[in-house]
């Protein structure tokens, strides 16, 4: 490849300077690499990858999913859909945590894990999770909870009524809308 006259002279002068001087050659190479690296970093290197949004300050709602029968599984699915709908606003983080038991004492560490993850609202599903949710509310006096399909008289535990027949598609959509609206009202 032949250099043009404009670039050929400076290149020839530079090669004449560095020839026979290993220190100058090393410094010149280091500067060249640094300039090229900074240029690539500052221009983005032509990358078209999207940047992640900072979601650390978003309202965080967490669903504790327990082993459930068919009815609770449908309620959990509709509740999760409502949480995802609320998250589409961009101001809510929806997360899902497994709770392999509904036993109040055994489930408490899973609730505490959700609290440690800074979940501002912990969502549980079904009457089987009521004792565990109430125990968690006693153990975490500043935490807000909501039970889908059950009621509680404990403070900081809200309730969202479940549809009569959660197997119907329309009932699941209505429950998802209720959960989404409930979360939207909290942030």
CSV table of C-alpha atoms in Angstrom, one decimal:
chain,number,residue,atom,x,y,z
A,1,UNK,CA,0.0,0.0,0.0
A,2,UNK,CA,1.4,3.4,-1.0
A,3,UNK,CA,1.0,6.4,1.3
A,4,UNK,CA,-0.2,9.7,0.0
A,5,UNK,CA,2.2,12.6,-0.1
A,6,UNK,CA,0.4,14.3,2.8
A,7,UNK,CA,0.8,11.4,5.2
A,8,UNK,CA,4.0,9.9,3.8
A,9,UNK,CA,6.3,12.7,4.9
A,10,UNK,CA,5.3,12.6,8.6
A,11,UNK,CA,5.4,8.8,8.7
A,12,UNK,CA,8.9,8.7,7.2
A,13,UNK,CA,10.2,11.4,9.6
A,14,UNK,CA,8.7,9.4,12.5
A,15,UNK,CA,10.3,6.1,11.4
A,16,UNK,CA,13.6,7.9,11.0
A,17,UNK,CA,13.3,9.2,14.6
A,18,UNK,CA,12.5,5.9,16.2
A,19,UNK,CA,14.9,3.7,14.2
A,20,UNK,CA,17.7,2.8,16.4
A,21,UNK,CA,16.1,4.1,19.5
A,22,UNK,CA,14.2,1.2,21.3
A,23,UNK,CA,12.9,3.4,24.1
A,24,UNK,CA,11.4,6.0,21.7
A,25,UNK,CA,9.9,3.1,19.7
A,26,UNK,CA,8.2,1.6,22.8
A,27,UNK,CA,6.9,5.0,24.0
A,28,UNK,CA,5.5,5.8,20.5
A,29,UNK,CA,3.8,2.4,20.3
A,30,UNK,CA,2.3,2.8,23.7
A,31,UNK,CA,1.0,6.3,22.9
A,32,UNK,CA,-0.5,5.0,19.6
A,33,UNK,CA,-2.2,2.1,21.4
A,34,UNK,CA,-3.6,4.5,24.1
A,35,UNK,CA,-4.9,6.9,21.5
A,36,UNK,CA,-6.6,4.2,19.5
A,37,UNK,CA,-8.1,2.6,22.7
A,38,UNK,CA,-9.5,6.0,23.9
A,39,UNK,CA,-10.9,6.7,20.5
A,40,UNK,CA,-12.7,3.4,20.4
A,41,UNK,CA,-14.0,3.9,24.0
A,42,UNK,CA,-15.2,7.4,23.5
A,43,UNK,CA,-16.9,6.7,20.1
A,44,UNK,CA,-18.5,3.6,21.4
A,45,UNK,CA,-16.7,1.4,19.0
A,46,UNK,CA,-19.7,1.5,16.7
A,47,UNK,CA,-21.6,-0.7,19.1
A,48,UNK,CA,-25.4,-0.6,18.8
A,49,UNK,CA,-26.1,-2.6,22.0
A,50,UNK,CA,-28.8,-1.0,24.2
A,51,UNK,CA,-27.8,0.4,27.5
A,52,UNK,CA,-29.4,-1.0,30.7
A,53,UNK,CA,-31.7,1.3,32.5
A,54,UNK,CA,-30.9,2.1,36.2
A,55,UNK,CA,-33.7,0.3,38.0
A,56,UNK,CA,-32.3,0.5,41.5
A,57,UNK,CA,-34.7,3.2,42.6
A,58,UNK,CA,-37.8,1.6,41.1
A,59,UNK,CA,-40.6,0.3,43.4
A,60,UNK,CA,-39.9,-3.4,43.9
A,61,UNK,CA,-42.8,-5.8,44.2
A,62,UNK,CA,-42.0,-9.5,44.9
A,63,UNK,CA,-44.2,-12.6,44.4
A,64,UNK,CA,-43.5,-15.5,46.8
A,65,UNK,CA,-44.5,-18.6,44.9
A,66,UNK,CA,-45.4,-21.6,47.1
A,67,UNK,CA,-46.1,-25.2,46.2
A,68,UNK,CA,-49.8,-25.0,45.3
A,69,UNK,CA,-52.7,-26.8,44.0
A,70,UNK,CA,-54.2,-26.1,40.6
A,71,UNK,CA,-56.3,-23.2,41.9
A,72,UNK,CA,-53.4,-21.4,43.6
A,73,UNK,CA,-51.2,-22.1,40.5
A,74,UNK,CA,-53.7,-20.2,38.3
A,75,UNK,CA,-54.0,-17.4,40.9
A,76,UNK,CA,-50.1,-17.2,41.0
A,77,UNK,CA,-50.0,-17.1,37.2
A,78,UNK,CA,-52.5,-14.3,37.0
A,79,UNK,CA,-50.9,-12.4,39.8
A,80,UNK,CA,-47.5,-12.6,38.1
A,81,UNK,CA,-49.0,-11.4,34.9
A,82,UNK,CA,-50.4,-8.4,36.8
A,83,UNK,CA,-47.0,-7.7,38.3
A,84,UNK,CA,-45.4,-7.8,34.9
A,85,UNK,CA,-48.0,-5.5,33.5
A,86,UNK,CA,-47.2,-3.0,36.3
A,87,UNK,CA,-43.4,-3.4,35.6
A,88,UNK,CA,-44.0,-2.3,31.9
A,89,UNK,CA,-44.5,1.2,33.2
A,90,UNK,CA,-40.7,1.3,33.7
A,91,UNK,CA,-41.0,2.4,37.4
A,92,UNK,CA,-41.6,-1.0,38.9
A,93,UNK,CA,-39.3,-4.0,39.3
A,94,UNK,CA,-41.3,-7.3,39.6
A,95,UNK,CA,-39.5,-10.3,41.0
A,96,UNK,CA,-40.5,-13.8,41.8
A,97,UNK,CA,-39.0,-15.9,44.6
A,98,UNK,CA,-39.8,-19.6,45.4
A,99,UNK,CA,-41.1,-20.5,48.8
A,100,UNK,CA,-41.0,-24.3,48.9
A,101,UNK,CA,-43.3,-24.5,51.9
A,102,UNK,CA,-46.4,-22.8,53.2
A,103,UNK,CA,-45.5,-23.7,56.8
A,104,UNK,CA,-45.2,-20.4,58.7
A,105,UNK,CA,-42.0,-21.1,60.5
A,106,UNK,CA,-40.3,-22.8,57.6
A,107,UNK,CA,-41.3,-20.1,55.1
A,108,UNK,CA,-40.1,-17.2,57.3
A,109,UNK,CA,-36.5,-17.3,55.9
A,110,UNK,CA,-37.9,-16.9,52.3
A,111,UNK,CA,-40.0,-13.9,53.4
A,112,UNK,CA,-36.9,-12.4,55.1
A,113,UNK,CA,-34.9,-12.9,51.9
A,114,UNK,CA,-37.5,-10.9,50.0
A,115,UNK,CA,-37.3,-8.2,52.7
A,116,UNK,CA,-33.5,-8.2,52.4
A,117,UNK,CA,-33.9,-7.7,48.6
A,118,UNK,CA,-35.7,-4.5,49.4
A,119,UNK,CA,-39.1,-5.7,48.2
A,120,UNK,CA,-41.4,-2.9,49.1
A,121,UNK,CA,-44.5,-5.1,48.5
A,122,UNK,CA,-44.5,-8.8,49.1
A,123,UNK,CA,-47.3,-10.6,47.2
A,124,UNK,CA,-48.5,-14.1,48.3
A,125,UNK,CA,-51.2,-16.3,46.9
A,126,UNK,CA,-53.9,-18.4,48.5
A,127,UNK,CA,-55.3,-19.2,51.9
A,128,UNK,CA,-52.4,-21.7,52.5
A,129,UNK,CA,-50.0,-18.8,52.6
A,130,UNK,CA,-52.0,-16.7,55.1
A,131,UNK,CA,-50.3,-18.1,58.3
A,132,UNK,CA,-46.9,-17.6,56.7
A,133,UNK,CA,-47.7,-14.1,55.5
A,134,UNK,CA,-49.0,-13.1,59.0
A,135,UNK,CA,-45.9,-14.6,60.7
A,136,UNK,CA,-43.7,-12.6,58.3
A,137,UNK,CA,-45.7,-9.4,59.0
A,138,UNK,CA,-45.1,-9.9,62.7
A,139,UNK,CA,-41.4,-10.4,62.2
A,140,UNK,CA,-41.1,-7.5,59.7
A,141,UNK,CA,-43.2,-4.6,61.2
A,142,UNK,CA,-42.4,-2.1,58.5
A,143,UNK,CA,-43.0,-4.4,55.5
A,144,UNK,CA,-46.1,-4.2,53.3
A,145,UNK,CA,-47.8,-7.4,52.1
A,146,UNK,CA,-50.8,-8.4,50.0
A,147,UNK,CA,-52.5,-11.8,49.9
A,148,UNK,CA,-54.3,-12.8,46.7
A,149,UNK,CA,-57.4,-14.9,47.5
A,150,UNK,CA,-57.4,-14.6,51.3
A,151,UNK,CA,-58.0,-12.0,53.9
A,152,UNK,CA,-56.2,-10.9,57.0
A,153,UNK,CA,-56.9,-8.5,59.9
A,154,UNK,CA,-53.2,-7.9,60.5
A,155,UNK,CA,-51.9,-4.4,59.8
A,156,UNK,CA,-49.8,-4.0,56.6
A,157,UNK,CA,-51.5,-7.0,55.0
A,158,UNK,CA,-53.9,-6.0,52.2
A,159,UNK,CA,-56.1,-8.4,50.3
A,160,UNK,CA,-57.1,-8.8,46.7
A,161,UNK,CA,-60.1,-11.0,46.2
A,162,UNK,CA,-59.7,-13.9,43.9
A,163,UNK,CA,-62.2,-14.7,41.1
A,164,UNK,CA,-64.8,-17.3,41.7
A,165,UNK,CA,-63.5,-19.5,38.9
A,166,UNK,CA,-59.9,-18.7,38.2
A,167,UNK,CA,-59.8,-21.2,35.4
A,168,UNK,CA,-61.7,-18.8,33.1
A,169,UNK,CA,-59.5,-16.7,31.0
A,170,UNK,CA,-61.5,-13.6,31.7
A,171,UNK,CA,-61.2,-14.1,35.4
A,172,UNK,CA,-57.4,-14.4,35.2
A,173,UNK,CA,-57.2,-11.2,33.2
A,174,UNK,CA,-59.4,-9.3,35.7
A,175,UNK,CA,-57.2,-10.5,38.6
A,176,UNK,CA,-54.0,-9.5,36.7
A,177,UNK,CA,-55.6,-6.0,36.2
A,178,UNK,CA,-56.4,-5.8,39.9
A,179,UNK,CA,-52.9,-6.7,40.9
A,180,UNK,CA,-51.4,-4.2,38.4
A,181,UNK,CA,-53.7,-1.4,39.6
A,182,UNK,CA,-52.8,-2.3,43.3
A,183,UNK,CA,-49.1,-2.0,42.6
A,184,UNK,CA,-49.5,1.2,40.5
A,185,UNK,CA,-51.3,2.8,43.4
A,186,UNK,CA,-48.3,2.0,45.7
A,187,UNK,CA,-45.5,3.8,43.8
